[in-house]
Amino acid sequence: MKNIIFDVDRTLVNSYGPELSTLKEALYLATGNYYDDAIMKQLTVLTTDKFFQTIGISNQDTLNKINHYWGELLKKQPVTMFPDILEILTYLSEQDIFLGIVTSRTREELEEITDLMEILPIFSSVITSDLVSCPKPDPESILTILDTFQLNPKETVYVGDSSVDMLTATSAGVLFAYASWDNYDDSINYDFLLKEPKDLKKLFLRSK
């Protein structure tokens, strides 16, 4: 592979526990309503705006309260990168591999991940959901990177953890590597199965 584009949540960063638990608490503090885990899990495949629409919250004052509480709670329980991810990304960048990011997060939400922001310059392109008209699973984000940098889809792999990521890669005509270390689902189809972050090195070496 000459080009690797990454999802963020549950792929580069261990966001599932901290983000869902803190948002659940923020929702309760702002609305007095309790949302169970089945509802909260939708956040793993939806943009934040779409998630709020799905659970019927549109009032701006309420959204402001939720985001305020959520931000304060995340300061006490920050999202961090998975072990070995920094080492792997550094290694790949040294091999003259094109590195990009396509995420359902907005730029503001991405900036909340301090660990990731510190190494963001190693990525040649970062496409957040607020930069495109149609976020994942629409292929627009990946196609934007392919077109901008004139990348060959056959030499490009999208690394993600969900069926939404799989659909995004397939629609964009690139290969899909399933980052299964935090979210194994045997219904997901993939070109490459990554059981741990270190498998990213094997993916690169296999293509040499």
Coordinates of C-alpha atoms in Angstrom, one line a residue:
M1 CA 0.0 0.0 0.0
K2 CA 1.3 3.4 -0.9
N3 CA -1.6 5.3 0.7
I4 CA -3.3 4.7 4.0
I5 CA -6.3 6.7 5.2
F6 CA -7.5 6.2 8.8
D7 CA -10.7 6.5 10.6
V8 CA -10.3 8.0 14.1
D9 CA -12.6 6.6 16.7
R10 CA -11.9 3.0 17.9
T11 CA -9.2 2.9 15.2
L12 CA -6.6 5.4 16.3
V13 CA -8.1 6.4 19.6
N14 CA -9.8 4.5 22.4
S15 CA -12.9 6.7 22.4
Y16 CA -15.7 4.2 22.9
G17 CA -15.7 4.0 26.7
P18 CA -14.8 7.6 27.6
E19 CA -17.0 9.4 25.0
L20 CA -20.1 7.3 25.4
S21 CA -20.1 7.3 29.2
T22 CA -19.4 11.0 29.5
L23 CA -22.1 11.9 26.8
K24 CA -24.6 9.7 28.6
E25 CA -24.0 11.6 31.8
A26 CA -24.1 15.0 30.0
L27 CA -27.4 14.1 28.4
Y28 CA -28.9 13.2 31.8
L29 CA -27.6 16.4 33.3
A30 CA -28.9 18.6 30.5
T31 CA -32.2 16.8 29.8
G32 CA -33.0 14.6 32.8
N33 CA -33.4 11.7 30.4
Y34 CA -31.5 8.4 30.6
Y35 CA -30.3 6.8 27.3
D36 CA -29.4 3.2 27.4
D37 CA -26.2 1.6 25.8
A38 CA -28.1 0.5 22.7
I39 CA -29.0 4.1 21.9
M40 CA -25.6 5.5 22.8
K41 CA -23.8 2.9 20.6
Q42 CA -25.2 4.8 17.6
L43 CA -22.7 7.5 18.2
T44 CA -20.0 5.1 17.0
V45 CA -21.3 5.3 13.4
L46 CA -23.1 8.7 13.3
T47 CA -21.8 12.2 13.3
T48 CA -22.6 14.0 16.6
D49 CA -25.2 16.2 14.8
K50 CA -26.9 13.2 13.3
F51 CA -26.9 11.4 16.6
F52 CA -28.7 14.3 18.3
Q53 CA -31.2 14.4 15.5
T54 CA -31.8 10.6 15.9
I55 CA -32.6 11.0 19.6
G56 CA -34.8 14.0 18.9
I57 CA -32.7 16.8 20.4
S58 CA -32.7 19.9 18.2
N59 CA -33.2 22.8 20.7
Q60 CA -30.0 24.9 20.5
D61 CA -30.0 25.8 24.2
T62 CA -30.3 22.1 25.1
L63 CA -27.5 21.3 22.7
N64 CA -25.3 24.0 24.2
K65 CA -25.9 22.6 27.7
I66 CA -25.1 19.0 26.6
N67 CA -21.8 20.1 24.9
H68 CA -20.8 22.1 27.9
Y69 CA -21.3 19.2 30.3
W70 CA -19.7 16.8 27.9
G71 CA -16.6 19.0 27.5
E72 CA -16.2 19.3 31.3
L73 CA -16.6 15.6 31.8
L74 CA -14.1 14.7 29.1
K75 CA -11.5 16.8 30.8
K76 CA -11.6 14.4 33.7
Q77 CA -11.7 11.3 31.4
P78 CA -9.8 12.2 28.2
V79 CA -9.7 10.2 25.0
T80 CA -6.3 8.7 24.3
M81 CA -4.6 6.8 21.5
F82 CA -4.4 3.0 21.5
P83 CA -1.1 1.5 22.6
D84 CA 1.5 1.2 19.8
I85 CA -0.5 3.5 17.4
L86 CA 2.0 6.4 17.8
E87 CA 4.9 4.1 17.1
I88 CA 3.2 2.6 14.0
L89 CA 2.2 6.0 12.6
T90 CA 5.7 7.3 13.0
Y91 CA 7.1 4.2 11.3
L92 CA 4.7 4.5 8.4
S93 CA 5.4 8.2 7.9
E94 CA 9.1 7.3 7.7
Q95 CA 8.5 4.8 4.9
D96 CA 7.2 7.5 2.5
I97 CA 3.6 6.3 2.9
F98 CA 0.8 8.8 2.3
L99 CA -1.2 9.2 5.5
G100 CA -4.6 10.7 5.7
I101 CA -7.6 10.9 8.0
V102 CA -11.3 10.6 7.2
T103 CA -13.6 10.9 10.3
S104 CA -17.2 11.6 11.3
R105 CA -15.8 14.1 13.9
T106 CA -15.9 17.8 13.2
R107 CA -12.7 19.7 13.4
E108 CA -13.6 21.1 16.8
E109 CA -14.3 17.5 18.1
L110 CA -11.0 16.3 16.6
E111 CA -9.1 19.0 18.5
E112 CA -10.4 17.6 21.8
I113 CA -8.1 14.6 21.3
T114 CA -4.8 16.1 22.6
D115 CA -2.7 13.0 21.8
L116 CA -3.8 13.0 18.2
M117 CA -3.4 16.7 17.7
E118 CA 0.2 16.5 18.8
I119 CA 1.0 14.3 15.8
L120 CA -1.5 15.6 13.3
P121 CA 1.2 17.2 11.1
I122 CA 2.3 13.7 9.9
F123 CA -1.0 13.3 8.0
S124 CA -1.0 14.9 4.6
S125 CA -4.8 15.3 4.6
V126 CA -7.4 15.4 7.4
I127 CA -11.1 15.4 6.3
T128 CA -13.6 16.0 9.1
S129 CA -17.3 15.8 8.6
D130 CA -17.8 19.6 8.5
L131 CA -15.5 19.8 5.5
V132 CA -17.8 17.8 3.2
S133 CA -21.4 17.9 2.1
C134 CA -22.0 14.2 2.7
P135 CA -20.0 12.5 5.5
K136 CA -19.5 8.8 5.8
P137 CA -20.8 6.4 4.6
D138 CA -20.9 8.6 1.5
P139 CA -17.5 8.3 -0.3
E140 CA -17.1 12.1 -0.7
S141 CA -14.4 12.4 2.0
I142 CA -12.1 9.6 0.6
L143 CA -12.8 10.7 -3.0
T144 CA -11.7 14.3 -2.1
I145 CA -8.3 13.0 -0.9
L146 CA -7.9 10.7 -3.9
D147 CA -8.7 13.6 -6.3
T148 CA -6.7 16.3 -4.5
F149 CA -3.5 14.2 -4.3
Q150 CA -4.0 12.1 -7.4
L151 CA -3.8 8.8 -5.5
N152 CA -4.4 5.5 -7.2
P153 CA -7.5 3.8 -5.5
K154 CA -5.9 0.4 -6.0
E155 CA -2.9 1.5 -3.9
T156 CA -5.0 3.0 -1.2
V157 CA -6.5 1.4 1.9
Y158 CA -9.0 2.8 4.4
V159 CA -8.5 1.6 7.9
G160 CA -11.7 1.6 10.1
D161 CA -13.6 -0.3 12.7
S162 CA -17.2 -0.5 11.5
S163 CA -19.6 -1.4 8.8
V164 CA -20.0 2.3 8.0
D165 CA -16.2 2.4 7.3
M166 CA -16.5 -0.7 5.2
L167 CA -19.2 0.9 3.1
T168 CA -17.3 4.1 2.8
A169 CA -14.2 2.3 1.4
T170 CA -16.2 0.2 -0.9
S171 CA -18.1 3.2 -2.3
A172 CA -14.9 5.0 -2.9
G173 CA -13.3 2.1 -4.7
V174 CA -10.4 1.6 -2.2
L175 CA -9.4 -1.4 -0.2
F176 CA -10.7 -1.8 3.4
A177 CA -8.6 -2.9 6.4
Y178 CA -10.7 -3.8 9.4
A179 CA -9.2 -2.5 12.6
S180 CA -10.8 -5.1 14.8
W181 CA -8.9 -4.6 18.1
D182 CA -11.7 -2.8 19.8
N183 CA -14.8 -3.9 17.9
Y184 CA -14.7 -7.3 16.3
D185 CA -17.8 -8.1 14.2
D186 CA -17.8 -11.1 12.0
S187 CA -20.5 -9.6 9.7
I188 CA -18.0 -7.0 8.4
N189 CA -16.3 -7.8 5.1
Y190 CA -12.8 -6.7 4.5
D191 CA -9.7 -7.0 2.3
F192 CA -7.3 -7.1 5.3
L193 CA -8.0 -8.1 8.9
L194 CA -6.0 -6.2 11.5
K195 CA -6.1 -7.8 14.9
E196 CA -3.8 -5.4 16.6
P197 CA -2.2 -2.0 15.6
K198 CA 1.1 -3.7 14.9
D199 CA -0.6 -5.5 12.0
L200 CA -0.4 -2.2 10.1
K201 CA 3.3 -2.9 9.6
K202 CA 2.5 -6.3 8.1
L203 CA 0.1 -4.6 5.8
F204 CA 2.8 -2.3 4.5
L205 CA 5.5 -5.0 4.3
R206 CA 3.1 -7.3 2.4
S207 CA 2.7 -4.7 -0.3
K208 CA 6.5 -4.2 -0.8

